[in-house]
Short mmCIF file of C-alpha atoms in Angstrom, two decimals:
data_model
loop_
_atom_site.label_atom_id
_atom_site.label_comp_id
_atom_site.label_asym_id
_atom_site.label_seq_id
_atom_site.Cartn_x
_atom_site.Cartn_y
_atom_site.Cartn_z
CA UNK A 568 -0.14 0.01 0.03
CA UNK A 569 1.02 3.45 -0.89
CA UNK A 570 1.74 5.84 1.91
CA UNK A 571 -0.97 8.81 2.56
CA UNK A 572 -3.71 6.56 0.56
CA UNK A 573 -6.87 5.63 2.09
CA UNK A 574 -9.32 2.60 1.29
CA UNK A 575 -12.99 2.29 0.85
CA UNK A 576 -15.05 -0.74 0.07
CA UNK A 577 -17.40 -0.73 -2.58
CA UNK A 578 -20.55 -3.17 -1.63
CA UNK A 579 -18.00 -5.55 -0.55
CA UNK A 580 -16.69 -6.33 -3.88
CA UNK A 581 -13.37 -4.52 -3.98
CA UNK A 582 -10.82 -2.31 -2.22
CA UNK A 583 -10.35 0.75 -3.78
CA UNK A 584 -7.49 3.33 -3.10
CA UNK A 585 -8.29 7.06 -3.29
CA UNK A 586 -6.57 9.58 -5.17
CA UNK A 587 -7.70 9.74 -8.82
CA UNK A 588 -10.99 11.82 -8.14
CA UNK A 589 -13.65 12.48 -5.26
CA UNK A 590 -16.42 9.97 -4.59
CA UNK A 591 -19.48 11.06 -6.46
CA UNK A 592 -22.79 9.01 -7.28
CA UNK A 593 -23.95 8.70 -10.86
CA UNK A 594 -27.25 6.87 -11.79
CA UNK A 595 -26.50 3.17 -11.86
CA UNK A 596 -22.71 3.56 -11.31
CA UNK A 597 -20.78 4.44 -7.99
CA UNK A 598 -17.73 6.58 -8.59
CA UNK A 599 -14.80 6.20 -6.02
CA UNK A 600 -11.21 6.58 -5.81
CA UNK A 601 -9.58 6.10 -9.09
CA UNK A 602 -12.21 4.90 -11.13
CA UNK A 603 -15.85 4.65 -11.95
CA UNK A 604 -17.41 1.13 -11.36
CA UNK A 605 -20.72 0.06 -12.89
CA UNK A 606 -23.23 -1.40 -10.10
CA UNK A 607 -24.46 -3.87 -13.29
CA UNK A 608 -22.71 -6.92 -14.37
CA UNK A 609 -21.59 -6.66 -18.16
CA UNK A 610 -24.21 -9.24 -19.12
CA UNK A 611 -22.82 -12.17 -21.27
CA UNK A 612 -19.70 -10.87 -22.75
CA UNK A 613 -17.61 -12.82 -24.81
CA UNK A 614 -13.91 -13.16 -24.17
CA UNK A 615 -11.83 -10.00 -23.03
CA UNK A 616 -11.03 -8.05 -26.39
CA UNK A 617 -14.04 -9.18 -28.72
CA UNK A 618 -17.25 -7.50 -28.69
CA UNK A 619 -19.74 -8.85 -26.78
CA UNK A 620 -23.62 -10.20 -26.92
CA UNK A 621 -25.40 -8.96 -23.84
CA UNK A 622 -28.88 -10.68 -23.10
CA UNK A 623 -32.31 -9.09 -24.66
CA UNK A 624 -34.51 -7.22 -22.39
CA UNK A 625 -38.34 -8.59 -22.67
CA UNK A 626 -40.86 -7.57 -20.10
CA UNK A 627 -42.84 -10.18 -18.11
CA UNK A 628 -45.67 -11.46 -19.94
CA UNK A 629 -47.87 -10.50 -16.88
CA UNK A 630 -46.62 -6.95 -16.48
CA UNK A 631 -48.28 -3.96 -18.20
CA UNK A 632 -45.94 -2.72 -20.85
CA UNK A 633 -44.15 0.79 -20.62
CA UNK A 634 -42.80 1.89 -23.53
CA UNK A 635 -39.08 2.64 -23.38
CA UNK A 636 -37.47 4.68 -26.02
CA UNK A 637 -34.56 6.55 -23.78
CA UNK A 638 -31.39 6.68 -26.18
CA UNK A 639 -33.11 4.94 -28.84
CA UNK A 640 -33.58 6.80 -32.16
CA UNK A 641 -35.37 3.97 -33.94
CA UNK A 642 -36.71 0.43 -33.70
CA UNK A 643 -38.89 -1.37 -31.47
CA UNK A 644 -40.10 0.29 -28.13
CA UNK A 645 -40.79 -2.88 -26.42
CA UNK A 646 -44.40 -2.82 -26.42
CA UNK A 647 -45.16 -3.79 -30.01
CA UNK A 648 -44.46 0.33 -31.26
CA UNK A 649 -41.42 2.10 -32.58
CA UNK A 650 -39.33 4.48 -31.10
CA UNK A 651 -38.96 6.43 -34.26
CA UNK A 652 -37.51 6.26 -37.82
CA UNK A 653 -34.21 7.05 -39.39
CA UNK A 654 -33.89 9.42 -42.37
CA UNK A 655 -34.13 8.15 -45.88
CA UNK A 656 -31.50 5.93 -46.91
CA UNK A 657 -30.07 5.60 -43.32
CA UNK A 658 -30.76 2.10 -42.01
CA UNK A 659 -31.70 1.25 -38.28
CA UNK A 660 -29.69 -1.15 -36.20
CA UNK A 661 -33.09 -2.27 -34.66
CA UNK A 662 -30.83 -4.20 -31.62
CA UNK A 663 -29.62 -1.26 -30.24
CA UNK A 664 -32.25 1.49 -31.67
CA UNK A 665 -29.50 3.52 -33.37
CA UNK A 666 -29.65 5.26 -36.64
CA UNK A 667 -26.47 4.27 -38.63
CA UNK A 668 -25.62 6.76 -41.20
CA UNK A 669 -22.28 6.71 -42.99
CA UNK A 670 -19.32 7.59 -40.73
CA UNK A 671 -19.96 6.02 -37.52
CA UNK A 672 -18.99 2.54 -36.10
CA UNK A 673 -21.34 0.67 -33.60
CA UNK A 674 -18.95 -0.98 -30.82
CA UNK A 675 -20.67 -3.63 -28.67
CA UNK A 676 -20.04 -4.14 -24.96
CA UNK A 677 -16.99 -6.35 -24.31
CA UNK A 678 -13.58 -6.17 -22.87
CA UNK A 679 -10.04 -5.83 -23.89
CA UNK A 680 -6.38 -5.63 -22.14
CA UNK A 681 -5.44 -2.11 -21.58
CA UNK A 682 -1.82 -0.88 -21.45
CA UNK A 683 1.44 -1.91 -22.88
CA UNK A 684 3.70 -4.90 -21.48
CA UNK A 685 6.52 -4.02 -19.35
CA UNK A 686 9.43 -5.81 -17.98
CA UNK A 687 8.86 -9.02 -15.95
CA UNK A 688 5.51 -9.78 -17.51
CA UNK A 689 4.05 -12.85 -19.79
CA UNK A 690 4.77 -10.62 -22.94
CA UNK A 691 8.02 -9.10 -24.21
CA UNK A 692 8.19 -5.46 -23.27
CA UNK A 693 7.02 -2.92 -25.76
CA UNK A 694 9.55 -0.87 -27.27
CA UNK A 695 9.27 3.08 -26.57
CA UNK A 696 7.08 2.64 -23.89
CA UNK A 697 6.64 5.02 -20.76
CA UNK A 698 5.85 3.88 -17.51
CA UNK A 699 2.34 5.25 -17.11
CA UNK A 700 1.35 2.70 -19.90
CA UNK A 701 1.24 -0.17 -17.29
CA UNK A 702 0.81 -2.49 -15.85
CA UNK A 703 -1.60 -4.16 -18.36
CA UNK A 704 -4.68 -4.87 -16.89
CA UNK A 705 -8.26 -6.00 -17.91
CA UNK A 706 -11.22 -3.53 -18.54
CA UNK A 707 -14.95 -4.43 -19.46
CA UNK A 708 -17.72 -2.14 -20.82
CA UNK A 709 -21.22 -2.66 -19.99
CA UNK A 710 -22.42 -0.50 -22.83
CA UNK A 711 -22.31 0.14 -26.42
CA UNK A 712 -20.88 2.91 -28.31
CA UNK A 713 -21.70 4.63 -31.43
CA UNK A 714 -18.24 6.06 -32.41
CA UNK A 715 -17.47 8.55 -35.23
CA UNK A 716 -14.96 6.78 -37.84
CA UNK A 717 -13.17 10.20 -38.14
CA UNK A 718 -12.16 13.30 -36.25
CA UNK A 719 -14.48 16.22 -35.89
CA UNK A 720 -13.82 18.08 -39.28
CA UNK A 721 -13.42 22.15 -39.82
CA UNK A 722 -16.84 21.68 -41.82
CA UNK A 723 -18.58 20.06 -39.20
CA UNK A 724 -17.34 22.54 -36.39
CA UNK A 725 -18.50 25.36 -38.30
CA UNK A 726 -21.88 23.46 -39.04
CA UNK A 727 -22.40 22.93 -35.39
CA UNK A 728 -21.12 25.94 -33.79
CA UNK A 729 -22.06 28.61 -36.52
CA UNK A 730 -18.34 29.96 -36.15
CA UNK A 731 -15.45 29.69 -38.46
CA UNK A 732 -12.95 27.11 -37.94
CA UNK A 733 -10.06 27.99 -35.69
CA UNK A 734 -7.68 25.46 -37.36
CA UNK A 735 -4.37 26.98 -38.45
CA UNK A 736 -4.44 24.31 -41.40
CA UNK A 737 -7.55 25.08 -42.89
CA UNK A 738 -8.81 25.48 -46.41
CA UNK A 739 -7.87 29.13 -46.02
CA UNK A 740 -4.59 28.36 -44.33
CA UNK A 741 -1.05 28.72 -45.44
CA UNK A 742 -0.66 25.22 -46.67
CA UNK A 743 -4.05 24.50 -48.68
CA UNK A 744 -4.26 20.77 -48.67
CA UNK A 745 -7.78 20.93 -46.96
CA UNK A 746 -11.04 21.48 -48.67
CA UNK A 747 -13.89 23.27 -46.49
CA UNK A 748 -14.83 20.08 -44.96
CA UNK A 749 -11.82 17.42 -45.44
CA UNK A 750 -9.57 18.29 -42.45
CA UNK A 751 -9.86 17.80 -38.70
CA UNK A 752 -10.49 20.86 -36.71
CA UNK A 753 -7.49 21.63 -34.09
CA UNK A 754 -6.66 24.56 -31.98
CA UNK A 755 -9.41 23.60 -29.75
CA UNK A 756 -9.15 23.14 -26.07
CA UNK A 757 -10.71 20.49 -23.89
CA UNK A 758 -13.44 22.83 -22.46
CA UNK A 759 -14.15 23.91 -26.26
CA UNK A 760 -14.51 19.88 -27.31
CA UNK A 761 -17.00 19.37 -24.45
CA UNK A 762 -18.96 22.52 -25.61
CA UNK A 763 -19.03 21.26 -29.24
CA UNK A 764 -20.27 17.87 -27.88
CA UNK A 765 -22.95 19.65 -26.00
CA UNK A 766 -24.18 21.84 -28.91
CA UNK A 767 -24.32 18.76 -31.26
CA UNK A 768 -26.54 16.97 -28.73
CA UNK A 769 -28.88 19.95 -28.55
CA UNK A 770 -29.04 20.38 -32.52
CA UNK A 771 -30.50 16.81 -32.65
CA UNK A 772 -32.74 17.02 -29.65
CA UNK A 773 -30.78 15.22 -27.11
CA UNK A 774 -29.99 16.25 -23.55
CA UNK A 775 -26.11 17.11 -23.20
CA UNK A 776 -23.73 15.11 -21.60
CA UNK A 777 -21.69 17.76 -19.81
CA UNK A 778 -22.63 20.08 -17.17
CA UNK A 779 -20.43 23.58 -18.11
CA UNK A 780 -20.56 26.42 -16.04
CA UNK A 781 -18.99 29.71 -15.01
CA UNK A 782 -17.31 29.79 -18.26
CA UNK A 783 -15.24 32.91 -19.73
CA UNK A 784 -13.23 33.74 -22.70
CA UNK A 785 -14.29 33.72 -26.14
CA UNK A 786 -15.25 29.97 -27.27
CA UNK A 787 -13.44 29.02 -30.78
CA UNK A 788 -11.24 31.78 -31.35
CA UNK A 789 -8.10 29.55 -31.81
CA UNK A 790 -4.57 30.71 -31.82
CA UNK A 791 -4.00 32.90 -34.65
CA UNK A 792 -0.18 32.60 -35.84
CA UNK A 793 0.81 31.01 -32.50
CA UNK A 794 1.61 27.24 -32.56
CA UNK A 795 0.02 26.86 -29.19
CA UNK A 796 -1.91 29.23 -26.72
CA UNK A 797 -3.38 28.98 -23.11
CA UNK A 798 -6.48 30.41 -21.27
CA UNK A 799 -8.93 31.66 -23.87
CA UNK A 800 -12.34 29.79 -23.13
CA UNK A 801 -12.29 28.21 -19.75
CA UNK A 802 -15.01 26.78 -17.53
CA UNK A 803 -14.84 26.81 -13.83
CA UNK A 804 -17.23 23.82 -13.67
CA UNK A 805 -17.24 21.05 -16.19
CA UNK A 806 -18.56 17.55 -15.27
CA UNK A 807 -19.69 14.52 -17.26
CA UNK A 808 -23.36 13.79 -16.35
CA UNK A 809 -22.85 10.16 -16.64
CA UNK A 810 -21.52 7.62 -18.97
CA UNK A 811 -25.19 6.92 -19.80
CA UNK A 812 -25.81 10.26 -20.87
CA UNK A 813 -28.18 10.56 -23.87
CA UNK A 814 -26.12 12.92 -26.04
CA UNK A 815 -22.61 12.96 -27.87
CA UNK A 816 -19.63 12.93 -25.54
CA UNK A 817 -15.54 12.36 -25.84
CA UNK A 818 -14.61 8.92 -25.38
CA UNK A 819 -13.13 7.90 -22.34
CA UNK A 820 -9.29 6.98 -22.42
CA UNK A 821 -10.15 3.30 -21.91
CA UNK A 822 -12.84 3.50 -24.62
CA UNK A 823 -10.52 5.38 -26.71
CA UNK A 824 -7.64 2.55 -26.42
CA UNK A 825 -10.22 -0.28 -26.89
CA UNK A 826 -11.39 0.99 -30.33
CA UNK A 827 -8.10 2.11 -31.46
CA UNK A 828 -6.67 -1.75 -30.45
CA UNK A 829 -9.43 -3.08 -32.47
CA UNK A 830 -9.00 -6.26 -31.14
CA UNK A 831 -5.50 -6.37 -31.45
CA UNK A 832 -2.54 -6.17 -28.82
CA UNK A 833 -0.28 -4.43 -31.49
CA UNK A 834 1.97 -1.57 -30.66
CA UNK A 835 0.39 0.42 -33.77
CA UNK A 836 -2.86 -1.59 -33.74
CA UNK A 837 -2.80 -2.41 -37.67
CA UNK A 838 -1.49 -5.89 -38.52
CA UNK A 839 1.62 -5.73 -40.72
CA UNK A 840 1.31 -6.93 -43.99
CA UNK A 841 3.48 -10.11 -43.38
CA UNK A 842 1.03 -11.06 -40.83
CA UNK A 843 3.73 -11.36 -37.94
CA UNK A 844 2.73 -10.89 -34.33
CA UNK A 845 4.07 -7.55 -33.95
CA UNK A 846 4.99 -4.60 -36.37
CA UNK A 847 8.63 -3.51 -36.79
CA UNK A 848 8.96 -0.39 -34.07
CA UNK A 849 11.01 2.68 -34.04
CA UNK A 850 10.77 5.39 -31.60
CA UNK A 851 11.28 8.66 -33.70
CA UNK A 852 10.50 9.85 -37.40
CA UNK A 853 11.59 7.05 -39.41
CA UNK A 854 9.33 5.24 -42.02
CA UNK A 855 7.44 2.50 -40.04
CA UNK A 856 5.46 -0.24 -41.70
CA UNK A 857 2.71 -0.36 -41.44
CA UNK A 858 2.49 3.08 -39.83
CA UNK A 859 3.31 4.77 -43.05
CA UNK A 860 0.08 3.18 -44.57
CA UNK A 861 -2.28 4.10 -41.62
CA UNK A 862 -0.94 7.25 -39.88
CA UNK A 863 0.08 10.81 -40.91
CA UNK A 864 3.04 11.48 -38.32
CA UNK A 865 6.44 13.48 -38.29
CA UNK A 866 7.67 10.52 -40.84
CA UNK A 867 5.25 11.48 -43.63
CA UNK A 868 3.00 14.58 -42.87
CA UNK A 869 5.26 17.41 -44.47
CA UNK A 870 4.54 19.73 -41.26
CA UNK A 871 0.60 19.90 -41.48
CA UNK A 872 -2.91 18.02 -40.88
CA UNK A 873 -4.09 16.27 -43.95
CA UNK A 874 -7.98 15.41 -44.90
CA UNK A 875 -9.51 12.50 -42.66
CA UNK A 876 -9.82 9.17 -43.84
CA UNK A 877 -6.98 9.73 -45.98
CA UNK A 878 -4.85 6.57 -44.76
CA UNK A 879 -6.42 2.86 -44.06
CA UNK A 880 -8.98 2.38 -41.41
CA UNK A 881 -7.95 0.03 -38.49
CA UNK A 882 -9.80 -3.43 -38.02
CA UNK A 883 -13.00 -1.75 -36.61
CA UNK A 884 -13.18 0.73 -39.69
CA UNK A 885 -12.35 3.72 -37.75
CA UNK A 886 -9.63 6.19 -39.37
CA UNK A 887 -6.79 8.54 -38.18
CA UNK A 888 -6.90 6.67 -34.48
CA UNK A 889 -3.12 7.11 -34.92
CA UNK A 890 -1.83 10.00 -36.22
CA UNK A 891 -3.07 13.16 -37.90
CA UNK A 892 -4.10 14.87 -34.85
CA UNK A 893 -4.15 13.85 -30.97
CA UNK A 894 -7.80 13.35 -29.59
CA UNK A 895 -8.83 14.62 -26.27
CA UNK A 896 -10.82 12.49 -24.10
CA UNK A 897 -12.99 12.73 -21.21
CA UNK A 898 -10.55 11.71 -18.56
CA UNK A 899 -8.31 13.54 -16.13
CA UNK A 900 -4.58 12.54 -16.02
CA UNK A 901 -3.09 10.36 -13.28
CA UNK A 902 0.29 8.91 -13.64
CA UNK A 903 -0.65 6.04 -11.60
CA UNK A 904 -4.11 5.32 -12.89
CA UNK A 905 -3.23 1.88 -14.13
CA UNK A 906 -1.70 0.75 -10.86
CA UNK A 907 -4.95 1.80 -9.02
CA UNK A 908 -6.95 -0.38 -11.31
CA UNK A 909 -4.79 -3.14 -10.76
CA UNK A 910 -5.05 -2.87 -6.99
CA UNK A 911 -8.89 -2.49 -7.13
CA UNK A 912 -8.85 -6.11 -9.05
CA UNK A 913 -9.28 -6.93 -12.49
CA UNK A 914 -11.48 -6.96 -14.73
CA UNK A 915 -12.29 -2.91 -14.16
CA UNK A 916 -15.82 -2.21 -15.55
CA UNK A 917 -16.18 1.30 -17.47
CA UNK A 918 -13.12 2.95 -15.80
CA UNK A 919 -12.80 6.62 -16.00
CA UNK A 920 -10.65 9.35 -14.12
CA UNK A 921 -12.13 12.51 -13.05
CA UNK A 922 -9.65 14.34 -10.85
CA UNK A 923 -6.60 15.91 -11.87
CA UNK A 924 -5.36 19.10 -13.21
CA UNK A 925 -4.22 17.61 -16.99
CA UNK A 926 -6.59 16.04 -19.45
CA UNK A 927 -5.50 12.82 -21.42
CA UNK A 928 -5.10 12.90 -25.24
CA UNK A 929 -4.36 10.02 -27.25
CA UNK A 930 -3.27 8.71 -30.63
CA UNK A 931 -0.19 11.12 -31.77
CA UNK A 932 -0.39 13.80 -34.34
CA UNK A 933 1.12 14.80 -37.75
CA UNK A 934 4.06 16.14 -36.01
CA UNK A 935 4.46 13.48 -33.38
CA UNK A 936 7.18 10.68 -33.20
CA UNK A 937 6.11 7.28 -34.10
CA UNK A 938 6.62 6.69 -30.25
CA UNK A 939 3.54 8.72 -29.54
CA UNK A 940 1.28 7.17 -32.19
CA UNK A 941 1.45 3.56 -30.41
CA UNK A 942 -2.31 2.60 -29.28
CA UNK A 943 -1.24 2.41 -25.60
CA UNK A 944 0.69 5.60 -25.30
CA UNK A 945 -0.68 8.28 -22.91
CA UNK A 946 -0.49 12.13 -23.66
CA UNK A 947 -1.77 14.77 -21.39
CA UNK A 948 -2.08 18.51 -21.29
CA UNK A 949 -3.69 21.52 -19.42
CA UNK A 950 -7.46 21.56 -20.43
CA UNK A 951 -7.00 25.17 -21.71
CA UNK A 952 -4.45 24.33 -23.82
CA UNK A 953 -4.86 24.85 -27.67
CA UNK A 954 -2.65 23.55 -30.30
CA UNK A 955 -2.31 22.74 -34.21
CA UNK A 956 -1.81 19.13 -32.96
CA UNK A 957 -4.87 18.22 -31.00
CA UNK A 958 -8.62 17.65 -32.03
CA UNK A 959 -11.12 15.46 -30.85
CA UNK A 960 -13.79 12.96 -32.14
CA UNK A 961 -17.30 12.09 -30.38
CA UNK A 962 -19.42 9.48 -29.45
CA UNK A 963 -22.74 8.28 -28.16
CA UNK A 964 -23.72 5.58 -25.52
CA UNK A 965 -26.23 3.07 -26.63
CA UNK A 966 -28.45 1.53 -23.97
CA UNK A 967 -29.35 -2.08 -23.45
CA UNK A 968 -30.16 -4.01 -26.51
CA UNK A 969 -33.86 -5.39 -27.61
#
């Protein structure tokens, strides 16, 4: 036990070390110490690392049927009716009640091994790793996700916010490789990413996921000619209403790594063409196969962002999970978070860190070394930090299937 830490019991299930965030109760979850643990079991999950198949909900035959369309845009309401219809040409996934337009990927509940192997483990240590990437630990997710297959673009930013893009590398920028809607938006701090999620939710009639209060500064003003800038738009109060929120949100750090890995344990999460178990790995700007086929990074990008979907997707159909732009996540950064999860016991359900001065962003960028594009690499900055190398992607929680 580390000195100066206190422990509490959660329903007799696990001892949890304090330090990552203050205990706080969400609906159907208990938050304590370093993580959020769900009060429900993950259902009939398949093996760790694979999408699961939760059991179907059916009301008792002798019970009065109550229509339930929470988080459901379409499909059956459980009582013989419907929760709505999708726009013309957009299919409905009736199991999860989600309209599935192009550009979105449905990720079912399941689990995976989070982190990178270090010395003394069952697997060889991963080259270029940092200490905060371990120990490897098992994580399970009790909810499904609808995840954008690309980082939010300049055009999407302008459509939702009604503001000009803050990106330096835009269609009007100094290196015009981008069209109006092709490149990912950058120069957006963590608070602005949350606000965008809320605005997108409101535009679609959904309840926002983030409670933002006492905000100051100008939203979306960017950094001008500066490579990075601080302060700007800042909210003294910024809280997630719960992982089961209805609207759009950022991925958690654990969710991000799972969808980036897409069922692999590889350093770059993209199987090499020769079928070997791990990719050749360099730590700097040397061209690395298969990273050159899947990511814009310092070895191939020529000093700027590139249009989204310009490289090959991962095995789950997600683009730019490595390179192009770092992506903000919901989590606050704690260096010892993984150690704390292991102390709780494995597997951890729906982990989320909500205390710490800095925020986690993942995935590497156009200017990043290959080591920072690895699926398990962790990076962080102050929440008011704007940079030409940081953007974000959005997701939604889906409720239990029918």
